[in-house]
Tab-separated table of C-alpha atoms in Angstrom:
chain	number	residue	atom	x	y	z
A	1	MET	CA	-49.213	-37.977	-9.882
A	2	SER	CA	-46.159	-39.862	-11.698
A	3	VAL	CA	-45.109	-39.211	-15.054
A	4	PRO	CA	-46.156	-42.686	-16.828
A	5	VAL	CA	-43.319	-44.600	-18.585
A	6	VAL	CA	-44.626	-45.731	-21.874
A	7	GLU	CA	-43.184	-48.819	-23.359
A	8	PRO	CA	-45.105	-50.020	-26.220
A	9	ASP	CA	-43.289	-53.334	-26.733
A	10	ARG	CA	-44.387	-54.185	-23.131
A	11	TYR	CA	-48.047	-53.161	-23.472
A	12	ASP	CA	-49.320	-56.711	-23.563
A	13	GLU	CA	-47.372	-57.460	-20.186
A	14	GLN	CA	-48.934	-54.745	-18.228
A	15	LEU	CA	-52.231	-55.652	-19.294
A	16	GLU	CA	-51.965	-59.118	-18.540
A	17	ALA	CA	-51.102	-57.809	-14.805
A	18	LYS	CA	-54.157	-55.949	-14.731
A	19	ARG	CA	-56.287	-58.966	-15.955
A	20	SER	CA	-54.808	-61.230	-13.303
A	21	ARG	CA	-55.264	-58.856	-10.770
A	22	ILE	CA	-58.815	-58.314	-11.504
A	23	VAL	CA	-59.419	-62.153	-12.068
A	24	GLU	CA	-58.140	-62.381	-8.197
A	25	LEU	CA	-60.013	-59.466	-6.981
A	26	PHE	CA	-63.414	-60.940	-8.287
A	27	ALA	CA	-62.731	-64.554	-7.837
A	28	ARG	CA	-64.892	-64.529	-4.164
A	29	PHE	CA	-68.050	-63.503	-6.452
A	30	ALA	CA	-67.516	-66.375	-8.745
A	31	ALA	CA	-67.198	-63.880	-11.739
A	32	PRO	CA	-66.943	-64.920	-15.013
A	33	ALA	CA	-63.674	-64.421	-17.125
A	34	PRO	CA	-63.267	-60.723	-17.934
A	35	GLU	CA	-63.811	-59.594	-21.393
A	36	VAL	CA	-60.710	-57.234	-21.931
A	37	PHE	CA	-60.572	-54.370	-23.974
A	38	PRO	CA	-57.210	-53.187	-24.890
A	39	SER	CA	-56.114	-49.602	-25.192
A	40	PRO	CA	-53.683	-48.185	-27.987
A	41	ALA	CA	-50.248	-48.450	-26.481
A	42	SER	CA	-49.618	-44.535	-26.774
A	43	HIS	CA	-51.412	-41.310	-27.562
A	44	TYR	CA	-54.398	-42.329	-26.089
A	45	ARG	CA	-55.358	-39.560	-23.923
A	46	GLN	CA	-57.659	-36.914	-25.673
A	47	ARG	CA	-57.527	-34.511	-22.744
A	48	CYS	CA	-54.186	-33.349	-20.567
A	49	GLU	CA	-53.205	-30.694	-18.400
A	50	PHE	CA	-49.728	-29.437	-17.307
A	51	ARG	CA	-48.128	-26.874	-15.425
A	52	LEU	CA	-46.388	-24.232	-17.480
A	53	TRP	CA	-42.771	-23.842	-15.775
A	54	HIS	CA	-41.014	-20.287	-16.210
A	55	ASP	CA	-37.294	-20.555	-16.225
A	56	GLY	CA	-35.890	-17.194	-16.839
A	57	ASP	CA	-36.466	-16.653	-20.857
A	58	GLU	CA	-37.461	-20.226	-21.196
A	59	LEU	CA	-40.767	-21.599	-20.807
A	60	HIS	CA	-41.727	-25.516	-20.505
A	61	HIS	CA	-44.729	-27.679	-20.076
A	62	ALA	CA	-44.400	-29.730	-16.825
A	63	MET	CA	-45.477	-32.306	-14.353
A	64	PHE	CA	-44.600	-33.103	-10.996
A	65	GLU	CA	-43.194	-36.750	-9.955
A	66	VAL	CA	-44.085	-37.542	-6.540
A	67	ASP	CA	-41.741	-39.338	-4.122
A	68	PRO	CA	-43.495	-42.415	-3.090
A	69	ALA	CA	-41.350	-42.518	0.033
A	70	ASP	CA	-42.401	-38.966	1.042
A	71	PRO	CA	-45.592	-37.684	-0.870
A	72	LYS	CA	-44.492	-33.982	-0.050
A	73	ARG	CA	-41.619	-34.165	-1.932
A	74	LYS	CA	-42.258	-33.281	-5.692
A	75	THR	CA	-39.634	-33.044	-8.664
A	76	VAL	CA	-40.609	-31.051	-11.506
A	77	VAL	CA	-40.317	-32.931	-14.920
A	78	ARG	CA	-40.125	-30.756	-18.015
A	79	LEU	CA	-41.609	-32.306	-21.168
A	80	THR	CA	-41.259	-31.457	-24.714
A	81	GLN	CA	-43.460	-34.209	-25.648
A	82	TYR	CA	-45.887	-36.423	-23.754
A	83	PRO	CA	-46.526	-39.932	-25.288
A	84	VAL	CA	-49.638	-40.644	-23.400
A	85	ALA	CA	-51.349	-37.738	-25.090
A	86	SER	CA	-52.814	-37.460	-28.423
A	87	ARG	CA	-50.866	-36.928	-31.371
A	88	ARG	CA	-52.725	-33.413	-31.725
A	89	ILE	CA	-51.602	-32.410	-28.281
A	90	ASN	CA	-47.964	-33.294	-28.777
A	91	GLU	CA	-48.439	-31.421	-32.066
A	92	LEU	CA	-49.327	-28.341	-30.261
A	93	MET	CA	-46.730	-28.443	-27.220
A	94	PRO	CA	-43.978	-27.007	-29.133
A	95	GLN	CA	-46.296	-24.584	-31.008
A	96	LEU	CA	-47.865	-23.377	-27.975
A	97	ILE	CA	-44.420	-22.661	-26.185
A	98	GLU	CA	-43.431	-20.970	-29.419
A	99	ALA	CA	-46.156	-19.003	-29.614
A	100	VAL	CA	-46.539	-17.657	-25.747
A	101	ARG	CA	-42.885	-17.667	-24.966
A	102	ASP	CA	-41.928	-14.073	-26.163
A	103	ASN	CA	-45.405	-12.771	-25.979
A	104	PRO	CA	-45.702	-10.789	-22.457
A	105	VAL	CA	-49.609	-10.324	-22.615
A	106	LEU	CA	-50.071	-14.274	-23.162
A	107	ARG	CA	-47.038	-15.421	-21.008
A	108	HIS	CA	-47.512	-13.218	-17.963
A	109	ARG	CA	-48.539	-14.990	-14.830
A	110	LEU	CA	-49.872	-18.169	-16.989
A	111	PHE	CA	-49.253	-21.122	-14.970
A	112	GLN	CA	-51.250	-23.882	-16.339
A	113	VAL	CA	-52.429	-25.280	-19.735
A	114	GLU	CA	-55.418	-27.648	-20.286
A	115	TYR	CA	-55.998	-29.525	-23.757
A	116	LEU	CA	-59.167	-31.016	-24.737
A	117	THR	CA	-58.856	-32.994	-28.102
A	118	THR	CA	-61.137	-35.412	-30.232
A	119	LEU	CA	-60.115	-38.387	-32.262
A	120	ALA	CA	-60.559	-35.879	-35.362
A	121	GLY	CA	-58.144	-33.333	-33.958
A	122	GLU	CA	-60.527	-30.553	-33.065
A	123	THR	CA	-58.980	-28.734	-30.264
A	124	LEU	CA	-59.746	-26.352	-27.368
A	125	ILE	CA	-57.137	-25.143	-25.367
A	126	THR	CA	-57.404	-23.463	-21.858
A	127	LEU	CA	-54.840	-21.078	-20.483
A	128	ILE	CA	-55.000	-20.179	-16.723
A	129	TYR	CA	-53.418	-17.280	-15.157
A	130	HIS	CA	-52.528	-15.798	-11.682
A	131	ARG	CA	-53.924	-12.480	-13.081
A	132	GLN	CA	-56.930	-10.887	-14.200
A	133	LEU	CA	-57.949	-10.786	-18.032
A	134	ASP	CA	-58.478	-7.937	-20.304
A	135	GLU	CA	-59.304	-6.947	-24.082
A	136	HIS	CA	-55.602	-6.655	-24.572
A	137	TRP	CA	-55.508	-10.743	-23.686
A	138	ASP	CA	-58.484	-11.384	-26.050
A	139	GLU	CA	-56.756	-9.732	-28.914
A	140	GLN	CA	-53.624	-11.710	-28.488
A	141	ALA	CA	-55.410	-14.948	-27.691
A	142	ARG	CA	-57.626	-14.552	-30.980
A	143	ALA	CA	-54.303	-14.392	-32.731
A	144	LEU	CA	-53.480	-17.523	-31.164
A	145	GLU	CA	-56.396	-19.301	-31.926
A	146	GLN	CA	-55.462	-18.381	-35.828
A	147	ARG	CA	-51.938	-19.573	-35.254
A	148	LEU	CA	-52.534	-22.928	-33.637
A	149	GLY	CA	-55.801	-23.675	-35.344
A	150	ALA	CA	-57.395	-24.351	-31.984
A	151	ALA	CA	-60.255	-22.736	-29.633
A	152	ILE	CA	-58.919	-20.853	-26.713
A	153	ILE	CA	-60.181	-20.255	-23.409
A	154	GLY	CA	-58.555	-17.863	-20.681
A	155	ARG	CA	-59.337	-18.313	-16.960
A	156	ALA	CA	-58.346	-16.679	-13.684
A	157	ARG	CA	-59.879	-16.299	-10.403
A	158	LYS	CA	-63.819	-15.705	-10.952
A	159	GLN	CA	-63.015	-15.055	-14.618
A	160	ARG	CA	-63.472	-17.035	-17.858
A	161	ARG	CA	-63.216	-15.275	-21.296
A	162	VAL	CA	-64.516	-17.694	-24.070
A	163	LEU	CA	-63.332	-16.326	-27.461
A	164	THR	CA	-64.687	-18.897	-30.065
A	165	ARG	CA	-66.705	-21.953	-28.336
A	166	ASP	CA	-66.248	-23.584	-25.076
A	167	HIS	CA	-66.370	-27.264	-26.239
A	168	VAL	CA	-65.109	-29.695	-29.041
A	169	THR	CA	-67.813	-32.545	-30.706
A	170	GLU	CA	-66.272	-35.934	-30.596
A	171	HIS	CA	-67.669	-38.554	-33.068
A	172	LEU	CA	-67.557	-41.977	-31.724
A	173	GLU	CA	-68.232	-45.174	-34.464
A	174	VAL	CA	-69.936	-47.816	-32.324
A	175	ASP	CA	-71.394	-50.893	-34.128
A	176	GLY	CA	-71.465	-48.946	-37.360
A	177	GLN	CA	-73.336	-45.925	-36.145
A	178	VAL	CA	-71.687	-42.674	-35.716
A	179	LEU	CA	-72.825	-40.843	-32.252
A	180	HIS	CA	-72.024	-37.399	-31.578
A	181	TYR	CA	-70.892	-36.022	-28.162
A	182	GLN	CA	-70.718	-32.320	-27.237
A	183	GLN	CA	-67.833	-32.305	-24.550
A	184	VAL	CA	-67.669	-28.795	-22.639
A	185	GLU	CA	-64.422	-27.472	-21.134
A	186	ASN	CA	-64.041	-27.954	-17.876
A	187	SER	CA	-66.458	-30.614	-17.207
A	188	PHE	CA	-65.763	-34.507	-17.350
A	189	THR	CA	-65.330	-36.667	-20.423
A	190	GLN	CA	-63.979	-40.089	-20.840
A	191	PRO	CA	-60.082	-39.197	-21.663
A	192	ASN	CA	-59.576	-42.268	-23.429
A	193	ALA	CA	-61.862	-42.170	-26.706
A	194	GLU	CA	-60.971	-45.607	-27.887
A	195	ILE	CA	-61.706	-47.080	-24.774
A	196	ALA	CA	-64.852	-44.909	-24.718
A	197	ARG	CA	-65.957	-46.520	-27.668
A	198	ALA	CA	-65.306	-50.057	-26.521
A	199	MET	CA	-67.382	-49.034	-23.312
A	200	LEU	CA	-70.386	-47.948	-25.295
A	201	HIS	CA	-70.077	-51.307	-27.776
A	202	TRP	CA	-69.884	-53.429	-24.597
A	203	THR	CA	-72.773	-51.776	-22.528
A	204	ARG	CA	-74.924	-52.029	-25.611
A	205	ALA	CA	-74.066	-55.400	-26.438
A	206	VAL	CA	-74.943	-56.724	-22.736
A	207	THR	CA	-78.165	-54.749	-22.864
A	208	ARG	CA	-79.516	-55.515	-25.976
A	209	ALA	CA	-82.807	-57.500	-26.508
A	210	GLU	CA	-82.899	-61.154	-27.713
A	211	GLY	CA	-83.580	-61.008	-31.393
A	212	GLY	CA	-82.699	-57.086	-31.464
A	213	GLY	CA	-84.942	-54.228	-31.010
A	214	ARG	CA	-86.172	-52.260	-28.100
A	215	ARG	CA	-86.681	-54.005	-24.678
A	216	PRO	CA	-90.432	-53.475	-23.455
A	217	ARG	CA	-88.952	-51.937	-20.221
A	218	ASP	CA	-87.061	-48.809	-18.903
A	219	LEU	CA	-83.599	-47.838	-17.994
A	220	VAL	CA	-82.569	-45.350	-15.297
A	221	GLU	CA	-78.996	-43.951	-15.300
A	222	LEU	CA	-77.270	-42.152	-12.579
A	223	TYR	CA	-73.987	-40.027	-12.633
A	224	CYS	CA	-74.890	-39.659	-16.696
A	225	GLY	CA	-72.605	-37.014	-17.230
A	226	ASN	CA	-73.113	-35.553	-20.719
A	227	GLY	CA	-74.982	-38.498	-21.927
A	228	HIS	CA	-72.130	-40.782	-22.757
A	229	PHE	CA	-74.095	-44.266	-22.339
A	230	THR	CA	-77.487	-42.591	-22.425
A	231	ILE	CA	-77.126	-41.669	-26.196
A	232	ALA	CA	-75.624	-45.255	-26.964
A	233	LEU	CA	-78.327	-47.251	-24.848
A	234	ALA	CA	-81.737	-45.604	-25.550
A	235	GLU	CA	-82.180	-47.970	-28.548
A	236	ASN	CA	-82.291	-50.556	-26.568
A	237	PHE	CA	-84.872	-49.693	-24.066
A	238	ARG	CA	-88.492	-48.343	-24.325
A	239	ARG	CA	-87.501	-45.293	-22.538
A	240	VAL	CA	-84.594	-43.816	-20.585
A	241	VAL	CA	-84.185	-41.762	-17.390
A	242	ALA	CA	-81.010	-40.150	-16.731
A	243	THR	CA	-79.858	-38.242	-14.066
A	244	GLU	CA	-76.764	-35.989	-13.263
A	245	ILE	CA	-75.919	-33.257	-10.655
A	246	SER	CA	-73.851	-30.860	-12.537
A	247	ARG	CA	-75.661	-28.120	-14.453
A	248	THR	CA	-73.105	-27.977	-17.284
A	249	SER	CA	-73.123	-31.866	-17.980
A	250	VAL	CA	-77.043	-31.719	-17.922
A	251	ALA	CA	-76.951	-28.992	-20.510
A	252	SER	CA	-74.385	-30.786	-22.516
A	253	ALA	CA	-76.331	-34.192	-22.270
A	254	GLN	CA	-79.416	-32.425	-23.590
A	255	VAL	CA	-77.557	-30.989	-26.542
A	256	ASN	CA	-76.295	-34.459	-27.051
A	257	LEU	CA	-79.717	-36.014	-27.055
A	258	ALA	CA	-81.096	-33.660	-29.727
A	259	ALA	CA	-77.789	-34.097	-32.074
A	260	ASN	CA	-78.446	-37.929	-32.159
A	261	ALA	CA	-82.094	-37.409	-32.598
A	262	VAL	CA	-82.778	-39.551	-29.360
A	263	ASP	CA	-86.395	-39.011	-28.546
A	264	ASN	CA	-86.962	-41.592	-25.946
A	265	ALA	CA	-84.463	-40.329	-23.181
A	266	VAL	CA	-84.873	-37.621	-20.592
A	267	VAL	CA	-82.049	-36.225	-18.379
A	268	GLY	CA	-82.968	-34.710	-15.172
A	269	ARG	CA	-80.786	-32.566	-12.705
A	270	MET	CA	-80.634	-34.330	-9.526
A	271	SER	CA	-78.509	-36.450	-7.326
A	272	SER	CA	-78.661	-40.315	-7.230
A	273	GLU	CA	-80.223	-39.810	-3.467
A	274	GLU	CA	-82.671	-37.104	-4.711
A	275	PHE	CA	-83.769	-39.677	-7.691
A	276	GLY	CA	-84.119	-42.308	-5.083
A	277	ALA	CA	-86.515	-40.339	-2.954
A	278	ALA	CA	-88.605	-39.335	-5.889
A	279	LEU	CA	-88.922	-42.817	-7.029
A	280	ASP	CA	-90.238	-43.428	-3.493
A	281	GLY	CA	-92.607	-40.491	-3.811
A	282	GLU	CA	-90.902	-38.804	-1.096
A	283	LYS	CA	-89.642	-35.956	-3.184
A	284	GLN	CA	-91.747	-33.710	-5.424
A	285	GLY	CA	-91.458	-30.425	-7.531
A	286	GLN	CA	-90.952	-29.499	-11.077
A	287	ARG	CA	-87.994	-31.317	-11.861
A	288	VAL	CA	-89.375	-34.511	-10.548
A	289	SER	CA	-92.543	-34.263	-12.440
A	290	GLU	CA	-90.824	-33.318	-15.578
A	291	LEU	CA	-89.570	-36.821	-15.412
A	292	ALA	CA	-92.939	-38.563	-15.065
A	293	LEU	CA	-91.709	-41.506	-13.285
A	294	GLU	CA	-95.181	-42.823	-12.556
A	295	THR	CA	-95.197	-43.704	-16.311
A	296	HIS	CA	-92.086	-45.733	-16.299
A	297	ASP	CA	-91.348	-49.519	-15.744
A	298	PHE	CA	-87.815	-49.479	-14.678
A	299	ALA	CA	-85.927	-53.059	-14.809
A	300	THR	CA	-82.371	-51.882	-15.709
A	301	VAL	CA	-80.117	-49.401	-13.801
A	302	LEU	CA	-76.740	-48.050	-14.738
A	303	VAL	CA	-74.325	-46.695	-12.543
A	304	ASP	CA	-70.918	-44.861	-13.596
A	305	PRO	CA	-69.912	-43.495	-9.866
A	306	PRO	CA	-66.757	-41.436	-9.025
A	307	ARG	CA	-63.772	-43.594	-7.741
A	308	ALA	CA	-65.098	-43.690	-4.069
A	309	GLY	CA	-67.825	-45.787	-5.591
A	310	LEU	CA	-71.371	-45.918	-3.853
A	311	ASP	CA	-72.236	-45.867	-0.394
A	312	GLU	CA	-74.311	-48.536	1.224
A	313	ALA	CA	-77.797	-46.867	1.045
A	314	SER	CA	-77.093	-46.133	-2.854
A	315	CYS	CA	-76.476	-49.941	-3.140
A	316	GLU	CA	-79.618	-50.929	-1.487
A	317	ARG	CA	-81.190	-48.395	-3.825
A	318	ILE	CA	-79.945	-50.024	-6.973
A	319	ALA	CA	-80.480	-53.498	-5.841
A	320	ARG	CA	-84.108	-52.669	-6.295
A	321	PHE	CA	-83.551	-53.134	-9.830
A	322	ASP	CA	-83.603	-56.605	-11.681
A	323	GLU	CA	-80.520	-55.799	-13.772
A	324	ILE	CA	-77.628	-53.661	-12.662
A	325	VAL	CA	-74.806	-52.422	-15.139
A	326	TYR	CA	-72.069	-51.010	-13.126
A	327	ILE	CA	-69.010	-48.973	-14.665
A	328	SER	CA	-66.102	-48.475	-12.158
A	329	CYS	CA	-62.926	-46.471	-12.430
A	330	ASN	CA	-61.983	-48.250	-9.226
A	331	PRO	CA	-61.871	-52.001	-9.178
A	332	GLU	CA	-61.329	-52.009	-5.207
A	333	THR	CA	-64.374	-49.984	-4.454
A	334	LEU	CA	-66.443	-51.683	-7.046
A	335	ALA	CA	-65.393	-55.046	-5.120
A	336	GLY	CA	-66.612	-53.327	-1.987
A	337	ASN	CA	-69.857	-52.560	-3.135
A	338	LEU	CA	-70.279	-55.911	-4.640
A	339	GLU	CA	-70.113	-57.682	-1.353
A	340	GLN	CA	-73.545	-56.060	-1.002
A	341	LEU	CA	-74.860	-56.244	-4.206
A	342	THR	CA	-74.047	-59.989	-4.727
A	343	ARG	CA	-76.294	-60.811	-1.821
A	344	THR	CA	-79.493	-60.394	-4.216
A	345	HIS	CA	-77.860	-60.483	-7.960
A	346	ALA	CA	-75.183	-62.428	-9.752
A	347	ILE	CA	-72.694	-61.533	-11.877
A	348	GLU	CA	-73.340	-62.405	-15.495
A	349	ARG	CA	-70.639	-60.483	-17.428
A	350	LEU	CA	-67.576	-58.779	-16.333
A	351	ALA	CA	-65.330	-56.447	-18.428
A	352	LEU	CA	-61.865	-55.054	-18.377
A	353	PHE	CA	-61.338	-51.543	-19.993
A	354	ASP	CA	-57.479	-50.421	-20.241
A	355	GLN	CA	-58.630	-46.785	-19.617
A	356	PHE	CA	-55.335	-45.715	-18.144
A	357	PRO	CA	-52.399	-47.890	-19.512
A	358	TRP	CA	-48.821	-47.761	-17.796
A	359	THR	CA	-50.589	-46.826	-14.360
A	360	ASP	CA	-52.236	-49.299	-11.874
A	361	HIS	CA	-55.662	-48.052	-12.652
A	362	CYS	CA	-58.169	-49.499	-14.867
A	363	GLU	CA	-61.948	-49.458	-15.688
A	364	CYS	CA	-64.160	-52.291	-14.766
A	365	GLY	CA	-67.786	-53.106	-16.197
A	366	VAL	CA	-70.109	-55.400	-14.482
A	367	LEU	CA	-73.444	-56.685	-15.433
A	368	LEU	CA	-75.593	-57.886	-12.705
A	369	ARG	CA	-78.879	-59.650	-12.568
A	370	ARG	CA	-81.220	-60.809	-9.882
A	371	ARG	CA	-80.931	-64.091	-8.370
A	372	ALA	CA	-83.929	-66.474	-8.301
A	373	GLY	CA	-85.658	-65.322	-5.084
A	374	GLY	CA	-83.265	-62.526	-4.460
A	375	ASP	CA	-85.131	-59.606	-2.474
């Protein structure tokens, strides 16, 4: 990956370039003008990972700059600060180096560090090693927890040592309501908390019933992760069924449903393909029966797939629903999926979320509704 060059004075310029690209990319679908949600120009990433570079007695955070002309060539970039990362991560970077550099138990064969922080500054640090860890490491790592004011996890091959906890809890205020999210180490979470908040606001707004209150029909969410959208959208629908394949994320989503007192949503561990088969009555079993699909009346589907987007069969599956909310971290694959989805649905709303400033990447949101006569 490239190390982003952060120039706050030029933030609007890079955002406008993304907006123009999105307008051009989706023009063929007669999409409305995108609603644009800017990011903070710096210190916006709540999670980051770095290599730890050993140079004699010295120790540095590092990233690799890839030569675009020859991707096999990588240059080590040593970092003392990283303006992309949250202020809490930047505060901890020199403190961690100072604490570990002259401590042989913590430093020996340490090669990577991962930071996970929240807007309030709660922090989890994962130290990753090319050796097995023991009780001597535990003792030194507990002292490090006290010194840094952060939870510490140690990882090595087939080993994970959790000293205090394996998660942080993010609190996001959305439309005057504070939502609580457990975020577990080594599982997917939205990296840009301010943009995460904007995405929740937008998806709530586009699915809100006229006049407020809950819609009389139900929502199905695929790729729900830790319940990021599930929690925020539950109040807009009669009931919600959310699915996710990761055991860790499903467990975290269930914790988050309870933490937010959401009583009209259920999370099932299954793939989108398995859910489609269950909806068609082709798959049965305990996990399917727990969802009680026969009692639901689904009108809306929300998908937030990986960068590769959806395959043809998945697009066909979600096109059965009257309303589609599609969140995408790759506009190119979204455009490819829209070639299929716009045969039956029209784009009603389009949003650009600047999830990744100073890169070519951005996040998009699309609301599609079935055309009159669309099959």
